[in-house]
Coordinates of C-alpha atoms in Angstrom, one line a residue:
M9 CA 0.0 0.0 0.0
T10 CA 1.3 3.4 -1.1
V11 CA 0.9 6.4 1.2
S12 CA 0.5 9.8 -0.5
P13 CA 2.5 12.7 0.9
P14 CA 0.4 15.5 2.6
S15 CA -0.9 17.9 0.4
I16 CA -0.3 21.6 1.0
K17 CA -3.3 23.7 1.0
P18 CA -3.5 26.0 -1.9
I19 CA -3.3 29.7 -1.3
T20 CA -5.0 32.2 -3.3
K21 CA -4.8 36.0 -3.9
Q22 CA -1.0 36.3 -2.8
Q23 CA 0.2 39.9 -2.6
D24 CA 3.6 41.5 -2.9
V25 CA 4.8 44.9 -2.5
V26 CA 4.1 45.7 -6.3
D27 CA 0.3 44.8 -5.6
V28 CA 0.2 47.1 -2.6
F29 CA 1.8 50.1 -4.6
K30 CA -0.8 49.6 -7.5
R31 CA -3.5 49.5 -4.9
W32 CA -2.3 52.6 -3.1
Y33 CA -1.2 54.4 -6.1
P34 CA -3.5 53.4 -9.1
R35 CA -2.2 55.8 -11.4
L36 CA 1.3 54.6 -11.3
H37 CA 2.0 52.2 -14.4
I38 CA 3.6 49.2 -12.7
A39 CA 3.5 45.7 -14.2
P40 CA 2.4 43.2 -11.6
H41 CA 4.2 40.0 -11.0
D42 CA 2.3 36.9 -12.6
S43 CA 3.1 33.5 -13.6
A44 CA 4.6 34.8 -16.8
T45 CA 7.3 36.6 -15.0
L46 CA 9.5 33.7 -14.7
Q47 CA 8.8 31.6 -17.9
E48 CA 11.6 30.3 -19.7
G49 CA 13.7 33.1 -21.4
K50 CA 12.1 35.7 -19.0
H51 CA 13.3 37.4 -15.9
F52 CA 12.5 39.6 -13.0
L53 CA 14.7 42.5 -11.8
L54 CA 14.4 44.1 -8.4
V55 CA 16.4 47.2 -7.5
I56 CA 16.1 48.2 -3.7
P57 CA 17.6 51.3 -2.2
Q58 CA 18.3 50.6 1.5
V59 CA 19.0 52.8 4.5
G60 CA 19.7 50.7 7.6
Y61 CA 22.0 50.0 10.5
T62 CA 24.0 46.9 11.3
L63 CA 26.4 46.2 14.1
Q64 CA 29.4 45.9 11.8
T65 CA 28.6 49.0 9.7
R66 CA 26.6 51.5 12.0
G67 CA 24.5 53.4 9.5
L68 CA 24.5 52.5 6.1
V69 CA 23.2 53.4 2.5
A70 CA 22.9 50.7 -0.3
V71 CA 21.6 49.7 -3.5
L72 CA 20.7 45.9 -3.7
V73 CA 20.0 44.5 -7.2
N74 CA 18.5 40.9 -7.6
A75 CA 17.7 39.1 -11.0
A76 CA 16.0 35.8 -11.2
F77 CA 15.3 33.6 -14.2
H78 CA 14.7 30.1 -15.7
K79 CA 16.6 28.3 -18.2
A80 CA 14.9 25.5 -20.1
H81 CA 13.8 22.7 -17.7
A82 CA 16.0 24.1 -14.8
N83 CA 16.0 25.3 -11.3
M84 CA 15.5 29.0 -10.7
S85 CA 18.9 31.0 -11.2
S86 CA 19.6 34.1 -9.2
M87 CA 22.0 36.7 -9.6
T88 CA 22.6 39.6 -6.9
G89 CA 24.8 42.7 -6.6
Q90 CA 25.1 45.3 -3.9
I91 CA 26.9 48.5 -3.4
S92 CA 27.1 50.0 0.1
Y93 CA 28.7 53.0 2.0
T94 CA 28.6 52.9 5.7
Q95 CA 29.1 55.2 8.8
N96 CA 32.3 53.2 9.5
N97 CA 33.7 54.6 6.1
Q98 CA 33.3 51.0 4.5
V99 CA 33.0 50.6 0.9
I100 CA 31.4 47.4 -0.2
L101 CA 31.0 45.9 -3.6
T102 CA 29.6 42.4 -4.1
A103 CA 28.4 40.1 -6.9
N104 CA 26.9 36.6 -6.5
S105 CA 25.5 34.1 -8.9
L106 CA 23.8 30.9 -8.9
V107 CA 23.1 29.7 -12.4
W108 CA 21.5 26.6 -13.5
M109 CA 22.3 25.6 -17.1
P110 CA 19.4 24.1 -19.3
G111 CA 18.2 20.8 -17.9
N112 CA 20.4 21.4 -14.8
R113 CA 23.2 19.6 -16.4
F114 CA 25.8 22.1 -15.0
L115 CA 25.8 24.7 -12.2
W116 CA 27.9 27.9 -12.5
T117 CA 28.5 29.9 -9.2
N118 CA 30.5 32.9 -8.3
D119 CA 31.2 35.1 -5.2
W120 CA 33.0 38.3 -6.1
R121 CA 33.9 41.2 -3.7
L122 CA 35.8 44.3 -3.6
M123 CA 36.0 46.3 -0.3
H124 CA 37.5 48.7 1.8
Y125 CA 36.6 47.3 5.1
P126 CA 37.8 48.9 8.6
Q127 CA 36.2 46.6 11.2
A128 CA 36.8 45.4 14.9
T129 CA 37.9 41.9 15.8
Y130 CA 38.3 40.4 19.1
G131 CA 41.2 37.7 18.8
L132 CA 41.0 34.1 18.6
G133 CA 39.0 31.5 20.4
M134 CA 35.7 31.6 22.5
Y135 CA 36.9 33.5 25.6
T136 CA 37.5 36.7 23.9
S137 CA 36.0 40.0 25.5
T138 CA 34.2 43.1 23.7
D139 CA 36.3 45.1 26.2
R140 CA 39.5 44.3 24.3
V141 CA 38.5 45.5 20.7
I142 CA 41.3 45.3 18.2
N143 CA 40.8 47.4 15.2
M144 CA 41.8 46.2 11.8
D145 CA 41.9 48.4 8.4
Y146 CA 42.2 46.7 5.2
A147 CA 41.3 46.4 1.4
Y148 CA 39.9 43.1 0.2
F149 CA 39.4 41.4 -3.2
R150 CA 37.6 38.1 -3.2
F151 CA 37.3 35.9 -6.5
Y152 CA 35.4 32.7 -6.0
Q153 CA 34.4 30.7 -9.4
S154 CA 33.2 27.1 -9.6
L155 CA 31.8 25.0 -12.2
L156 CA 29.7 21.8 -11.3
G157 CA 28.5 19.0 -13.5
R158 CA 25.6 16.6 -12.8
L159 CA 26.7 13.1 -11.9
A160 CA 23.1 12.0 -10.9
P161 CA 19.7 13.6 -10.3
N162 CA 20.4 16.4 -7.9
L163 CA 24.0 15.5 -7.3
Y164 CA 27.0 17.5 -8.7
A165 CA 30.6 17.7 -8.5
G166 CA 33.2 20.1 -10.1
I167 CA 36.2 22.3 -9.5
G168 CA 36.8 26.0 -9.0
Y169 CA 39.3 28.6 -8.1
Y170 CA 39.3 30.8 -4.9
L171 CA 41.3 34.0 -4.2
D172 CA 41.4 35.9 -1.1
L173 CA 43.6 39.1 -1.4
H174 CA 43.9 41.6 1.6
W175 CA 46.3 44.3 1.4
N176 CA 47.2 47.6 3.5
I177 CA 46.2 45.5 6.5
E178 CA 46.9 47.6 9.9
S179 CA 46.0 46.3 13.2
Y180 CA 46.0 48.4 16.2
A181 CA 44.6 48.5 19.8
R182 CA 44.9 51.4 22.2
N183 CA 46.8 53.4 19.5
R184 CA 49.5 50.5 19.3
E185 CA 50.1 48.7 16.2
L186 CA 50.0 45.0 16.3
S187 CA 52.0 42.3 14.7
R188 CA 50.2 39.6 16.4
I189 CA 46.7 38.9 17.6
S190 CA 46.1 36.1 20.3
R191 CA 49.9 35.5 19.4
Y192 CA 48.9 34.6 15.9
P193 CA 51.4 36.4 13.5
Y194 CA 50.0 35.4 9.9
G195 CA 48.2 38.0 8.0
V196 CA 47.9 40.7 10.8
E197 CA 49.8 43.4 9.1
G198 CA 50.9 44.3 5.5
R199 CA 49.4 42.0 3.0
S200 CA 48.0 38.3 2.8
V201 CA 47.0 35.9 0.1
S202 CA 45.3 32.7 -0.1
S203 CA 45.0 31.3 -3.4
G204 CA 44.2 27.8 -4.8
P205 CA 42.0 25.2 -6.5
T206 CA 38.8 23.5 -5.0
L207 CA 36.9 20.4 -5.3
Q208 CA 33.4 20.4 -4.6
V209 CA 30.5 17.9 -4.3
L210 CA 27.0 19.1 -4.0
Y211 CA 23.5 17.6 -3.5
D212 CA 20.5 20.0 -3.9
N213 CA 17.1 19.1 -4.7
R214 CA 15.4 22.5 -3.8
R215 CA 13.6 24.1 -6.7
N216 CA 14.1 27.7 -5.4
S217 CA 17.4 28.7 -3.5
I218 CA 16.0 32.1 -2.9
N219 CA 13.2 30.9 -0.5
P220 CA 13.1 27.1 -0.3
T221 CA 9.8 25.5 0.1
G222 CA 11.3 22.0 1.0
G223 CA 14.2 19.7 0.2
L224 CA 17.8 19.3 1.2
Y225 CA 21.2 20.9 0.3
V226 CA 24.6 19.2 1.2
N227 CA 27.8 21.0 0.1
A228 CA 31.2 19.9 0.6
V229 CA 34.3 22.0 -0.7
W230 CA 37.9 21.1 -0.3
R231 CA 40.3 24.0 -0.9
A232 CA 44.0 23.4 -1.4
N233 CA 45.8 27.2 -1.1
M234 CA 49.2 26.6 -2.6
A235 CA 52.3 28.8 -2.4
F236 CA 53.2 28.5 -6.0
L237 CA 49.8 30.0 -6.9
G238 CA 50.5 33.1 -4.8
S239 CA 49.4 32.0 -1.2
D240 CA 51.4 33.1 1.8
D241 CA 51.4 29.6 3.1
T242 CA 50.5 26.2 1.7
Y243 CA 47.2 25.3 3.8
Q244 CA 44.3 23.1 3.3
S245 CA 40.6 23.6 4.4
L246 CA 37.3 21.9 4.2
L247 CA 33.7 23.3 4.2
L248 CA 30.9 21.0 5.2
E249 CA 27.4 22.3 5.0
T250 CA 23.8 21.0 5.5
R251 CA 20.4 22.6 4.9
K252 CA 17.0 20.9 5.6
Y253 CA 13.5 22.3 5.0
V254 CA 10.4 20.6 6.3
H255 CA 6.7 21.7 6.2
L256 CA 5.2 22.2 9.8
P257 CA 2.4 21.5 10.0
A258 CA 2.7 19.1 7.2
S259 CA -0.5 20.5 5.4
S260 CA 0.8 24.1 5.6
D261 CA 3.4 26.2 3.9
N262 CA 5.3 27.1 6.9
I263 CA 8.8 26.0 7.0
L264 CA 11.1 24.7 9.6
G265 CA 14.6 25.0 8.4
F266 CA 17.9 23.5 9.8
W267 CA 21.4 24.7 9.0
S268 CA 24.8 23.1 9.8
Y269 CA 27.9 25.1 8.6
N270 CA 31.3 23.7 9.7
A271 CA 34.6 25.2 8.3
L272 CA 37.8 23.2 9.2
T273 CA 41.6 23.9 8.7
L274 CA 43.1 20.6 7.8
S275 CA 46.8 21.6 7.7
G276 CA 48.9 25.0 7.5
N277 CA 48.2 28.4 8.9
P278 CA 45.7 30.5 7.1
P279 CA 46.1 34.4 7.4
F280 CA 44.1 35.8 10.1
L281 CA 41.6 37.4 7.9
D282 CA 40.9 33.9 6.2
L283 CA 40.3 32.2 9.4
P284 CA 36.6 30.8 9.7
S285 CA 34.7 33.6 11.5
T286 CA 31.4 34.8 12.8
G287 CA 29.5 36.4 9.9
W288 CA 32.2 35.5 7.2
D289 CA 30.3 32.6 5.4
N290 CA 29.4 33.2 1.7
T291 CA 26.2 34.8 2.5
G292 CA 27.4 36.8 5.6
N293 CA 24.7 35.2 7.7
L294 CA 26.4 33.1 10.1
G295 CA 25.8 33.9 13.8
R296 CA 23.0 36.5 13.8
G297 CA 22.9 38.2 17.2
F298 CA 26.8 38.8 17.1
I299 CA 28.8 41.4 15.3
Q300 CA 30.9 40.2 12.3
G301 CA 34.2 38.9 13.2
R302 CA 33.1 38.3 16.9
F303 CA 34.6 34.7 17.1
R304 CA 37.3 33.5 15.1
G305 CA 39.6 30.4 15.2
K306 CA 41.1 27.7 12.9
N307 CA 38.0 25.5 13.0
L308 CA 34.3 26.6 13.4
L309 CA 31.1 24.4 13.9
Y310 CA 27.9 26.2 13.6
A311 CA 24.0 25.0 13.8
E312 CA 20.9 27.2 13.4
T313 CA 17.2 26.4 13.2
E314 CA 14.5 28.8 11.9
Y315 CA 10.7 28.6 11.9
R316 CA 9.1 30.7 9.1
F317 CA 5.4 31.3 9.1
H318 CA 2.8 33.8 7.4
I319 CA 1.3 36.6 9.2
T320 CA -1.1 37.7 6.7
N321 CA -3.3 35.4 4.6
D322 CA -2.1 37.0 1.4
R323 CA 1.4 36.2 2.2
L324 CA 2.5 39.8 2.1
L325 CA 3.8 39.5 5.5
G326 CA 5.7 36.8 7.3
G327 CA 7.8 36.0 10.3
V328 CA 10.6 33.9 11.6
V329 CA 11.9 32.8 14.9
F330 CA 15.3 31.5 15.1
A331 CA 18.2 30.0 17.4
N332 CA 21.7 29.3 16.8
A333 CA 24.9 28.1 18.5
Q334 CA 28.7 28.5 17.5
T335 CA 32.0 27.4 18.4
V336 CA 35.6 27.7 17.4
T337 CA 38.8 26.1 18.4
E338 CA 41.1 27.7 21.1
P339 CA 44.5 29.2 19.7
D340 CA 46.4 27.1 22.1
Q341 CA 48.7 25.1 19.7
N342 CA 49.0 22.1 22.5
S343 CA 45.1 21.6 22.5
G344 CA 43.3 23.5 19.7
Q345 CA 40.0 22.1 21.2
F346 CA 36.5 23.1 21.0
E347 CA 35.8 24.3 24.8
K348 CA 32.8 26.7 24.7
V349 CA 29.5 27.0 22.7
I350 CA 27.7 30.4 22.6
P351 CA 24.2 30.6 21.7
A352 CA 21.9 33.4 20.2
V353 CA 18.2 33.8 19.3
G354 CA 15.9 36.4 17.6
A355 CA 13.0 37.0 15.5
G356 CA 12.2 38.8 12.2
L357 CA 9.7 40.1 9.6
R358 CA 9.4 39.0 6.0
I359 CA 8.1 41.4 3.5
K360 CA 7.1 39.7 0.0
M361 CA 8.9 41.6 -2.7
N362 CA 8.0 39.1 -5.5
K363 CA 5.2 36.6 -5.1
I364 CA 6.2 34.6 -8.0
S365 CA 10.0 33.9 -7.1
R366 CA 8.9 34.0 -3.4
T367 CA 11.7 36.6 -2.8
N368 CA 11.2 38.2 0.7
L369 CA 13.1 41.3 2.4
S370 CA 14.3 39.9 5.4
V371 CA 14.7 42.1 8.8
D372 CA 15.9 40.3 11.7
Y373 CA 16.8 41.2 15.4
G374 CA 19.1 38.9 17.2
F375 CA 20.1 38.5 20.7
G376 CA 23.6 37.1 21.7
M377 CA 25.6 36.8 25.0
D378 CA 27.2 39.6 26.9
G379 CA 24.7 42.0 25.7
S380 CA 25.3 41.6 21.9
K381 CA 22.2 42.6 19.7
G382 CA 21.4 43.9 16.5
L383 CA 19.5 44.2 13.3
F384 CA 20.3 41.9 10.4
F385 CA 19.0 42.7 6.7
N386 CA 18.8 40.2 3.7
L387 CA 17.2 40.0 0.3
G388 CA 16.0 36.6 0.3
E389 CA 16.1 34.1 3.1
V390 CA 19.0 33.8 5.4
F391 CA 19.6 30.0 4.5

């Protein structure tokens, strides 16, 4: 006897911000988002000016651009760009793509960044304090590029090249320049380079990475940074990441999501700014509730769960509650063990920007330990 999976109740008359503007300002000639928006060969484009505040930037002004489209018989592809200027005199340019080729035969990804990014750091390990701030100023260029081919349904493997280049690095505390942080001398001043090929294996049966409605994502990336390719040191790293989404209740479109992110140094000594750290995953979302760079170490383990629910029946507004926990290894070379786990919790609002692609504007407020708290913005879901 076969058991059919529970059916999800159909939702009618969904609304997004375009529908709201058309209702409030009927004289504006704005094309609504409908099912034809994402037919093969078509795309939609969102341009969103943003004024906000985050822990690592203070006040900011930004312009976000997001495009989504379908190639023939393929998952939804997405391309996102952003330019920002912040109260901390940070300049940030980013471009990210996740492009599925026709029939899902190949997947092309990139993560490009160019930044002038003065920021605070707190040293290595989990026993650091916000009372001992270390200021770092540097310029940063990131070039991550990968091409994966399909091995089996939803299973991909491929190669890539990753480059992290930091220059004009200055580290100082109490007006004193530093050449070591937590006794770690690599990449603390001057210039640092990590350059090397990657091998990647990916399983992804989600149909919409912008806002998954179910499915499983498992990603493993082995990176070999090599001196002959320009790296300061020869070292190897491994990223293991899993995301799982389930409907709760099963007959609803509310989602319970689980995220595991583990960044490990297998050998060698990465430059300080390339060590795994809070908020320095590819999407910049790891560790909501804490400032970017709050915890840093050679190895990082992270877990998060989030419940996503609708607030209005037309799905214009939604909400989330979330909890996470993180730990990094201590800098003691004799042990290098995980010794302390730090949690955070929070809640957020979701505003439907496009009902066809399910793109939300995410606004979250997180609470960490030691009085840490703040706002976190995203175009699309956090994971």
